[in-house]
C-alpha cells in the first residue's frame, strides 16, 4: 500500500504504521498494537499521543485496561481541511508582517552581486523580476537560447511566464536564432510578447528589470548572477536597445 499521501499530510512513518494497525485490529491494547505496528514499546505512548491529538484515534478503559481504536478514515479529510486552514491563517499573518519587515530592512548602497545556483535559485531571480516590475512594465532579455536541458527549460518558463502574464508584465526578447529556441518561444510564449532573433550563439541570457541585471547560464545545473546597480543596468539597457534595433524585422 502506497502511504505517500499520509506522509505528505504530516504523519510520520511510525504514526502511519500504528494508524494502519488500529484500522486492521479495530481495537487493541498497548501490547497488541506494538506487535501489529512493529514499533518500539518505548515509543508507543508518544506515537499514540500524536494520533490522539490529530483525532485519528480514540481510547477507552475496559476493566482497567486501555483499549485504542481508529476513528473512521473520513477523519483524514477533516484533518487535511484543518491543516489547510492553519496554513492559510499563518500565510495571512506573514502577509501582514511583510510590510513591517520591509521597513526594518537596511537599504542597499552601491553595487551588489549575488550568485544563485540550481533551478530553485534561478527561479528566485525570476520571481524577483516579477516582484520588482509593475503591471504594464517590460522585462527585457537578450541572448536567450536553447539551454542545456530543453525539456526542463520549457517547463520552467511555462511556469514563470504564467506568473509574469498574470501580473501584466510585458516581455521583449532578442533571442538566438535557432530552430529549438524558436520552437520554445512558440510553445511557452504569448502573442503579446515581442520576440526578435539574431544569428548568434550566446552562452548567457541577460535579463534587465528595474535597476537589476541578471546574467543567467542555463547549464545542466543553471547559475544566475544578480547585479543591483543603476549604472550596470543603464549600460546593459543601451546594449539591449542596439541589439533590438539591429534585430528589427526578425520577429518570430
PDB file of C-alpha atoms in Angstrom:
ATOM      1  CA  UNK A   1       0.000   0.000   0.000  1.00  0.00           C
ATOM      2  CA  UNK A   2       1.376   3.405  -1.008  1.00  0.00           C
ATOM      3  CA  UNK A   3       1.334   5.633   2.086  1.00  0.00           C
ATOM      4  CA  UNK A   4       2.950   8.672   0.438  1.00  0.00           C
ATOM      5  CA  UNK A   5      -0.219  10.754   0.830  1.00  0.00           C
ATOM      6  CA  UNK A   6      -0.287  10.041   4.570  1.00  0.00           C
ATOM      7  CA  UNK A   7       3.314  11.229   4.906  1.00  0.00           C
ATOM      8  CA  UNK A   8       2.530  14.365   2.914  1.00  0.00           C
ATOM      9  CA  UNK A   9      -0.309  15.343   5.273  1.00  0.00           C
ATOM     10  CA  UNK A  10       2.090  15.186   8.214  1.00  0.00           C
ATOM     11  CA  UNK A  11       2.079  11.630   9.591  1.00  0.00           C
ATOM     12  CA  UNK A  12       5.430  10.084  10.494  1.00  0.00           C
ATOM     13  CA  UNK A  13       6.267   6.503   9.414  1.00  0.00           C
ATOM     14  CA  UNK A  14       5.606   5.268  12.980  1.00  0.00           C
ATOM     15  CA  UNK A  15       2.252   7.062  13.106  1.00  0.00           C
ATOM     16  CA  UNK A  16       1.271   5.537   9.763  1.00  0.00           C
ATOM     17  CA  UNK A  17       2.135   2.002  10.900  1.00  0.00           C
ATOM     18  CA  UNK A  18       0.237   2.412  14.159  1.00  0.00           C
ATOM     19  CA  UNK A  19      -2.764   4.007  12.420  1.00  0.00           C
ATOM     20  CA  UNK A  20      -2.958   1.138   9.899  1.00  0.00           C
ATOM     21  CA  UNK A  21      -2.636  -1.386  12.736  1.00  0.00           C
ATOM     22  CA  UNK A  22      -5.544   0.320  14.512  1.00  0.00           C
ATOM     23  CA  UNK A  23      -7.689   0.105  11.380  1.00  0.00           C
ATOM     24  CA  UNK A  24      -6.896  -3.582  10.912  1.00  0.00           C
ATOM     25  CA  UNK A  25      -7.367  -4.665  14.539  1.00  0.00           C
ATOM     26  CA  UNK A  26     -10.422  -2.428  15.178  1.00  0.00           C
ATOM     27  CA  UNK A  27      -9.466  -2.302  18.877  1.00  0.00           C
ATOM     28  CA  UNK A  28      -6.195  -3.065  20.578  1.00  0.00           C
ATOM     29  CA  UNK A  29      -4.126  -2.705  23.709  1.00  0.00           C
ATOM     30  CA  UNK A  30      -0.621  -1.353  24.095  1.00  0.00           C
ATOM     31  CA  UNK A  31       0.998  -4.792  23.740  1.00  0.00           C
ATOM     32  CA  UNK A  32      -1.074  -6.000  20.784  1.00  0.00           C
ATOM     33  CA  UNK A  33      -0.630  -2.760  18.835  1.00  0.00           C
ATOM     34  CA  UNK A  34       3.136  -2.668  19.427  1.00  0.00           C
ATOM     35  CA  UNK A  35       3.353  -6.122  17.818  1.00  0.00           C
ATOM     36  CA  UNK A  36       0.973  -5.290  14.963  1.00  0.00           C
ATOM     37  CA  UNK A  37       2.625  -1.969  14.106  1.00  0.00           C
ATOM     38  CA  UNK A  38       6.203  -3.114  14.607  1.00  0.00           C
ATOM     39  CA  UNK A  39       7.168  -0.099  16.699  1.00  0.00           C
ATOM     40  CA  UNK A  40       9.261   0.049  19.865  1.00  0.00           C
ATOM     41  CA  UNK A  41       7.211  -0.289  23.047  1.00  0.00           C
ATOM     42  CA  UNK A  42       9.103   2.698  24.498  1.00  0.00           C
ATOM     43  CA  UNK A  43       7.735   4.856  21.651  1.00  0.00           C
ATOM     44  CA  UNK A  44       4.141   3.633  21.787  1.00  0.00           C
ATOM     45  CA  UNK A  45       2.646   6.320  24.032  1.00  0.00           C
ATOM     46  CA  UNK A  46       4.449   9.123  22.198  1.00  0.00           C
ATOM     47  CA  UNK A  47       3.197   7.928  18.791  1.00  0.00           C
ATOM     48  CA  UNK A  48      -0.291   7.123  20.051  1.00  0.00           C
ATOM     49  CA  UNK A  49      -0.455  10.544  21.699  1.00  0.00           C
ATOM     50  CA  UNK A  50       0.123  12.191  18.319  1.00  0.00           C
ATOM     51  CA  UNK A  51      -2.641  10.127  16.691  1.00  0.00           C
ATOM     52  CA  UNK A  52      -4.993  11.081  19.525  1.00  0.00           C
ATOM     53  CA  UNK A  53      -4.100  14.761  19.076  1.00  0.00           C
ATOM     54  CA  UNK A  54      -4.791  14.513  15.344  1.00  0.00           C
ATOM     55  CA  UNK A  55      -8.163  12.924  16.039  1.00  0.00           C
ATOM     56  CA  UNK A  56      -7.205   9.728  14.201  1.00  0.00           C
ATOM     57  CA  UNK A  57      -7.561   7.503  17.291  1.00  0.00           C
ATOM     58  CA  UNK A  58      -9.664   7.217  20.443  1.00  0.00           C
ATOM     59  CA  UNK A  59      -9.128   5.410  23.732  1.00  0.00           C
ATOM     60  CA  UNK A  60     -11.382   3.755  26.284  1.00  0.00           C
ATOM     61  CA  UNK A  61     -10.649   1.968  29.589  1.00  0.00           C
ATOM     62  CA  UNK A  62     -12.200  -1.503  29.907  1.00  0.00           C
ATOM     63  CA  UNK A  63     -11.668  -3.392  33.188  1.00  0.00           C
ATOM     64  CA  UNK A  64      -8.738  -1.143  33.986  1.00  0.00           C
ATOM     65  CA  UNK A  65      -7.017  -1.715  30.633  1.00  0.00           C
ATOM     66  CA  UNK A  66      -6.712   0.958  27.953  1.00  0.00           C
ATOM     67  CA  UNK A  67      -8.032  -0.027  24.531  1.00  0.00           C
ATOM     68  CA  UNK A  68      -7.384   2.072  21.431  1.00  0.00           C
ATOM     69  CA  UNK A  69      -9.482   2.411  18.282  1.00  0.00           C
ATOM     70  CA  UNK A  70      -9.053   4.167  14.955  1.00  0.00           C
ATOM     71  CA  UNK A  71     -11.547   6.876  14.068  1.00  0.00           C
ATOM     72  CA  UNK A  72     -13.272   6.456  10.659  1.00  0.00           C
ATOM     73  CA  UNK A  73     -10.918   7.131   7.701  1.00  0.00           C
ATOM     74  CA  UNK A  74     -13.147  10.088   6.730  1.00  0.00           C
ATOM     75  CA  UNK A  75     -11.493  11.880   9.657  1.00  0.00           C
ATOM     76  CA  UNK A  76      -8.426  12.273   7.409  1.00  0.00           C
ATOM     77  CA  UNK A  77     -10.441  14.593   5.178  1.00  0.00           C
ATOM     78  CA  UNK A  78     -11.307  16.776   8.170  1.00  0.00           C
ATOM     79  CA  UNK A  79      -7.690  16.675   9.354  1.00  0.00           C
ATOM     80  CA  UNK A  80      -6.470  17.897   5.931  1.00  0.00           C
ATOM     81  CA  UNK A  81      -9.025  20.711   5.991  1.00  0.00           C
ATOM     82  CA  UNK A  82      -7.850  21.759   9.467  1.00  0.00           C
ATOM     83  CA  UNK A  83      -4.211  21.779   8.304  1.00  0.00           C
ATOM     84  CA  UNK A  84      -5.165  23.847   5.276  1.00  0.00           C
ATOM     85  CA  UNK A  85      -6.991  26.359   7.480  1.00  0.00           C
ATOM     86  CA  UNK A  86      -3.975  26.651   9.790  1.00  0.00           C
ATOM     87  CA  UNK A  87      -1.602  27.153   6.855  1.00  0.00           C
ATOM     88  CA  UNK A  88      -3.861  29.832   5.363  1.00  0.00           C
ATOM     89  CA  UNK A  89      -4.022  31.596   8.733  1.00  0.00           C
ATOM     90  CA  UNK A  90      -0.217  31.516   9.039  1.00  0.00           C
ATOM     91  CA  UNK A  91       0.176  32.779   5.455  1.00  0.00           C
ATOM     92  CA  UNK A  92      -2.209  35.657   6.174  1.00  0.00           C
ATOM     93  CA  UNK A  93      -0.197  36.541   9.265  1.00  0.00           C
ATOM     94  CA  UNK A  94       3.042  36.527   7.282  1.00  0.00           C
ATOM     95  CA  UNK A  95       1.487  38.796   4.631  1.00  0.00           C
ATOM     96  CA  UNK A  96       0.536  41.298   7.340  1.00  0.00           C
ATOM     97  CA  UNK A  97       4.065  41.112   8.761  1.00  0.00           C
ATOM     98  CA  UNK A  98       5.954  41.674   5.486  1.00  0.00           C
ATOM     99  CA  UNK A  99       5.409  45.489   5.318  1.00  0.00           C
ATOM    100  CA  UNK A 100       6.842  45.881   8.841  1.00  0.00           C
ATOM    101  CA  UNK A 101       9.830  43.669   7.985  1.00  0.00           C
ATOM    102  CA  UNK A 102      10.461  45.670   4.799  1.00  0.00           C
ATOM    103  CA  UNK A 103      10.622  48.853   6.898  1.00  0.00           C
ATOM    104  CA  UNK A 104      13.370  47.307   9.045  1.00  0.00           C
ATOM    105  CA  UNK A 105      15.381  46.240   6.025  1.00  0.00           C
ATOM    106  CA  UNK A 106      18.539  48.307   5.552  1.00  0.00           C
ATOM    107  CA  UNK A 107      18.577  49.943   2.094  1.00  0.00           C
ATOM    108  CA  UNK A 108      21.311  48.632  -0.196  1.00  0.00           C
ATOM    109  CA  UNK A 109      24.096  51.022  -1.120  1.00  0.00           C
ATOM    110  CA  UNK A 110      26.173  50.992  -4.323  1.00  0.00           C
ATOM    111  CA  UNK A 111      26.629  47.883  -6.431  1.00  0.00           C
ATOM    112  CA  UNK A 112      25.858  44.392  -5.162  1.00  0.00           C
ATOM    113  CA  UNK A 113      26.047  40.990  -6.807  1.00  0.00           C
ATOM    114  CA  UNK A 114      24.638  37.651  -5.692  1.00  0.00           C
ATOM    115  CA  UNK A 115      25.092  34.183  -7.151  1.00  0.00           C
ATOM    116  CA  UNK A 116      22.151  31.767  -7.364  1.00  0.00           C
ATOM    117  CA  UNK A 117      22.624  28.093  -8.213  1.00  0.00           C
ATOM    118  CA  UNK A 118      20.251  25.378  -9.419  1.00  0.00           C
ATOM    119  CA  UNK A 119      16.731  25.629 -10.789  1.00  0.00           C
ATOM    120  CA  UNK A 120      15.349  26.855  -7.454  1.00  0.00           C
ATOM    121  CA  UNK A 121      17.992  29.561  -7.305  1.00  0.00           C
ATOM    122  CA  UNK A 122      17.290  30.742 -10.847  1.00  0.00           C
ATOM    123  CA  UNK A 123      13.550  30.677 -10.120  1.00  0.00           C
ATOM    124  CA  UNK A 124      14.186  33.028  -7.181  1.00  0.00           C
ATOM    125  CA  UNK A 125      15.785  35.503  -9.614  1.00  0.00           C
ATOM    126  CA  UNK A 126      12.813  35.390 -11.995  1.00  0.00           C
ATOM    127  CA  UNK A 127      10.370  35.748  -9.113  1.00  0.00           C
ATOM    128  CA  UNK A 128      12.380  38.809  -8.076  1.00  0.00           C
ATOM    129  CA  UNK A 129      11.768  40.184 -11.573  1.00  0.00           C
ATOM    130  CA  UNK A 130       8.026  39.595 -11.213  1.00  0.00           C
ATOM    131  CA  UNK A 131       8.005  41.252  -7.784  1.00  0.00           C
ATOM    132  CA  UNK A 132      10.094  44.219  -8.994  1.00  0.00           C
ATOM    133  CA  UNK A 133       8.165  45.161 -12.139  1.00  0.00           C
ATOM    134  CA  UNK A 134       4.697  46.678 -12.057  1.00  0.00           C
ATOM    135  CA  UNK A 135       1.766  45.971 -14.359  1.00  0.00           C
ATOM    136  CA  UNK A 136       2.466  47.353 -17.830  1.00  0.00           C
ATOM    137  CA  UNK A 137       6.256  47.489 -17.335  1.00  0.00           C
ATOM    138  CA  UNK A 138       8.603  45.461 -19.544  1.00  0.00           C
ATOM    139  CA  UNK A 139      11.096  42.716 -18.818  1.00  0.00           C
ATOM    140  CA  UNK A 140      13.908  42.944 -21.402  1.00  0.00           C
ATOM    141  CA  UNK A 141      16.052  39.941 -22.287  1.00  0.00           C
ATOM    142  CA  UNK A 142      18.836  39.335 -24.770  1.00  0.00           C
ATOM    143  CA  UNK A 143      20.918  36.280 -25.518  1.00  0.00           C
ATOM    144  CA  UNK A 144      18.020  33.877 -24.880  1.00  0.00           C
ATOM    145  CA  UNK A 145      18.921  30.425 -26.184  1.00  0.00           C
ATOM    146  CA  UNK A 146      18.001  26.763 -26.027  1.00  0.00           C
ATOM    147  CA  UNK A 147      19.769  25.862 -22.773  1.00  0.00           C
ATOM    148  CA  UNK A 148      21.415  22.554 -21.875  1.00  0.00           C
ATOM    149  CA  UNK A 149      18.150  20.819 -20.917  1.00  0.00           C
ATOM    150  CA  UNK A 150      15.410  21.889 -23.324  1.00  0.00           C
ATOM    151  CA  UNK A 151      12.620  19.983 -21.544  1.00  0.00           C
ATOM    152  CA  UNK A 152      13.357  21.489 -18.118  1.00  0.00           C
ATOM    153  CA  UNK A 153      13.844  24.908 -19.692  1.00  0.00           C
ATOM    154  CA  UNK A 154      10.394  24.833 -21.302  1.00  0.00           C
ATOM    155  CA  UNK A 155       8.738  23.595 -18.113  1.00  0.00           C
ATOM    156  CA  UNK A 156      10.477  26.356 -16.157  1.00  0.00           C
ATOM    157  CA  UNK A 157       9.408  29.165 -18.496  1.00  0.00           C
ATOM    158  CA  UNK A 158       5.824  27.931 -18.757  1.00  0.00           C
ATOM    159  CA  UNK A 159       5.562  28.483 -15.004  1.00  0.00           C
ATOM    160  CA  UNK A 160       7.436  31.817 -14.980  1.00  0.00           C
ATOM    161  CA  UNK A 161       5.575  33.232 -17.988  1.00  0.00           C
ATOM    162  CA  UNK A 162       2.241  32.287 -16.442  1.00  0.00           C
ATOM    163  CA  UNK A 163       3.163  34.300 -13.323  1.00  0.00           C
ATOM    164  CA  UNK A 164       4.528  37.174 -15.390  1.00  0.00           C
ATOM    165  CA  UNK A 165       1.448  37.422 -17.596  1.00  0.00           C
ATOM    166  CA  UNK A 166      -0.785  37.135 -14.540  1.00  0.00           C
ATOM    167  CA  UNK A 167       0.771  40.359 -13.234  1.00  0.00           C
ATOM    168  CA  UNK A 168       0.533  42.078 -16.634  1.00  0.00           C
ATOM    169  CA  UNK A 169       4.302  42.380 -17.220  1.00  0.00           C
ATOM    170  CA  UNK A 170       5.320  42.692 -20.864  1.00  0.00           C
ATOM    171  CA  UNK A 171       8.302  40.928 -22.450  1.00  0.00           C
ATOM    172  CA  UNK A 172      10.824  41.961 -25.106  1.00  0.00           C
ATOM    173  CA  UNK A 173      13.445  39.393 -26.137  1.00  0.00           C
ATOM    174  CA  UNK A 174      16.370  39.333 -28.539  1.00  0.00           C
ATOM    175  CA  UNK A 175      16.898  35.583 -28.887  1.00  0.00           C
ATOM    176  CA  UNK A 176      19.425  33.340 -30.578  1.00  0.00           C
ATOM    177  CA  UNK A 177      18.105  32.327 -33.988  1.00  0.00           C
ATOM    178  CA  UNK A 178      17.980  28.540 -33.977  1.00  0.00           C
ATOM    179  CA  UNK A 179      15.063  26.119 -34.555  1.00  0.00           C
ATOM    180  CA  UNK A 180      14.942  24.844 -30.964  1.00  0.00           C
ATOM    181  CA  UNK A 181      14.793  28.347 -29.469  1.00  0.00           C
ATOM    182  CA  UNK A 182      12.081  29.413 -31.922  1.00  0.00           C
ATOM    183  CA  UNK A 183      10.057  26.317 -31.019  1.00  0.00           C
ATOM    184  CA  UNK A 184      10.492  27.063 -27.300  1.00  0.00           C
ATOM    185  CA  UNK A 185       9.029  30.553 -27.698  1.00  0.00           C
ATOM    186  CA  UNK A 186       6.226  29.142 -29.843  1.00  0.00           C
ATOM    187  CA  UNK A 187       5.320  26.700 -27.050  1.00  0.00           C
ATOM    188  CA  UNK A 188       5.722  28.900 -23.975  1.00  0.00           C
ATOM    189  CA  UNK A 189       5.361  32.422 -25.370  1.00  0.00           C
ATOM    190  CA  UNK A 190       2.346  34.681 -25.677  1.00  0.00           C
ATOM    191  CA  UNK A 191       1.010  36.736 -28.565  1.00  0.00           C
ATOM    192  CA  UNK A 192       1.705  39.930 -26.596  1.00  0.00           C
ATOM    193  CA  UNK A 193       5.381  39.002 -26.132  1.00  0.00           C
ATOM    194  CA  UNK A 194       7.767  40.690 -28.555  1.00  0.00           C
ATOM    195  CA  UNK A 195      10.453  38.281 -29.751  1.00  0.00           C
ATOM    196  CA  UNK A 196      13.194  39.167 -32.223  1.00  0.00           C
ATOM    197  CA  UNK A 197      16.048  36.964 -33.395  1.00  0.00           C
ATOM    198  CA  UNK A 198      19.696  37.430 -34.295  1.00  0.00           C
ATOM    199  CA  UNK A 199      22.004  34.816 -35.871  1.00  0.00           C
ATOM    200  CA  UNK A 200      24.129  34.451 -32.760  1.00  0.00           C
ATOM    201  CA  UNK A 201      25.003  31.832 -30.178  1.00  0.00           C
ATOM    202  CA  UNK A 202      25.434  33.344 -26.737  1.00  0.00           C
ATOM    203  CA  UNK A 203      26.191  31.218 -23.665  1.00  0.00           C
ATOM    204  CA  UNK A 204      24.361  33.508 -21.246  1.00  0.00           C
ATOM    205  CA  UNK A 205      20.975  35.191 -21.089  1.00  0.00           C
ATOM    206  CA  UNK A 206      20.878  38.783 -19.841  1.00  0.00           C
ATOM    207  CA  UNK A 207      17.661  39.844 -18.112  1.00  0.00           C
ATOM    208  CA  UNK A 208      17.034  43.541 -17.367  1.00  0.00           C
ATOM    209  CA  UNK A 209      14.396  44.690 -14.884  1.00  0.00           C
ATOM    210  CA  UNK A 210      14.324  47.863 -12.831  1.00  0.00           C
ATOM    211  CA  UNK A 211      17.854  48.640 -11.683  1.00  0.00           C
ATOM    212  CA  UNK A 212      18.765  44.954 -11.683  1.00  0.00           C
ATOM    213  CA  UNK A 213      20.625  42.843 -14.222  1.00  0.00           C
ATOM    214  CA  UNK A 214      20.520  39.040 -14.143  1.00  0.00           C
ATOM    215  CA  UNK A 215      23.118  37.055 -16.064  1.00  0.00           C
ATOM    216  CA  UNK A 216      21.776  33.514 -16.378  1.00  0.00           C
ATOM    217  CA  UNK A 217      23.534  30.425 -17.725  1.00  0.00           C
ATOM    218  CA  UNK A 218      21.072  27.618 -18.384  1.00  0.00           C
ATOM    219  CA  UNK A 219      23.523  24.771 -17.883  1.00  0.00           C
ATOM    220  CA  UNK A 220      22.538  21.298 -16.675  1.00  0.00           C
ATOM    221  CA  UNK A 221      22.728  22.918 -13.233  1.00  0.00           C
ATOM    222  CA  UNK A 222      21.852  26.558 -14.036  1.00  0.00           C
ATOM    223  CA  UNK A 223      23.601  29.534 -12.471  1.00  0.00           C
ATOM    224  CA  UNK A 224      22.489  33.165 -12.205  1.00  0.00           C
ATOM    225  CA  UNK A 225      24.349  36.304 -11.159  1.00  0.00           C
ATOM    226  CA  UNK A 226      22.072  39.120  -9.997  1.00  0.00           C
ATOM    227  CA  UNK A 227      23.624  42.606 -10.111  1.00  0.00           C
ATOM    228  CA  UNK A 228      21.971  45.538  -8.352  1.00  0.00           C
ATOM    229  CA  UNK A 229      23.403  48.665  -9.935  1.00  0.00           C
ATOM    230  CA  UNK A 230      21.748  51.529 -11.789  1.00  0.00           C
ATOM    231  CA  UNK A 231      24.969  52.111 -13.773  1.00  0.00           C
ATOM    232  CA  UNK A 232      25.228  48.477 -14.868  1.00  0.00           C
ATOM    233  CA  UNK A 233      21.525  48.384 -15.688  1.00  0.00           C
ATOM    234  CA  UNK A 234      21.807  51.518 -17.860  1.00  0.00           C
ATOM    235  CA  UNK A 235      24.842  50.138 -19.695  1.00  0.00           C
ATOM    236  CA  UNK A 236      23.146  46.812 -20.450  1.00  0.00           C
ATOM    237  CA  UNK A 237      19.941  48.636 -21.444  1.00  0.00           C
ATOM    238  CA  UNK A 238      21.848  50.639 -24.065  1.00  0.00           C
ATOM    239  CA  UNK A 239      23.312  47.401 -25.403  1.00  0.00           C
ATOM    240  CA  UNK A 240      19.844  45.823 -25.470  1.00  0.00           C
ATOM    241  CA  UNK A 241      18.415  48.802 -27.389  1.00  0.00           C
ATOM    242  CA  UNK A 242      21.173  48.478 -30.002  1.00  0.00           C
ATOM    243  CA  UNK A 243      20.508  44.744 -30.446  1.00  0.00           C
ATOM    244  CA  UNK A 244      16.738  45.345 -30.518  1.00  0.00           C
ATOM    245  CA  UNK A 245      17.137  47.832 -33.378  1.00  0.00           C
ATOM    246  CA  UNK A 246      19.542  45.512 -35.190  1.00  0.00           C
ATOM    247  CA  UNK A 247      17.051  42.634 -34.946  1.00  0.00           C
ATOM    248  CA  UNK A 248      14.126  44.707 -36.292  1.00  0.00           C
ATOM    249  CA  UNK A 249      12.082  42.773 -38.833  1.00  0.00           C
ATOM    250  CA  UNK A 250      13.176  39.376 -37.493  1.00  0.00           C
ATOM    251  CA  UNK A 251      10.161  38.722 -35.280  1.00  0.00           C
ATOM    252  CA  UNK A 252       9.257  35.058 -34.872  1.00  0.00           C
TER     253      UNK A 252
END
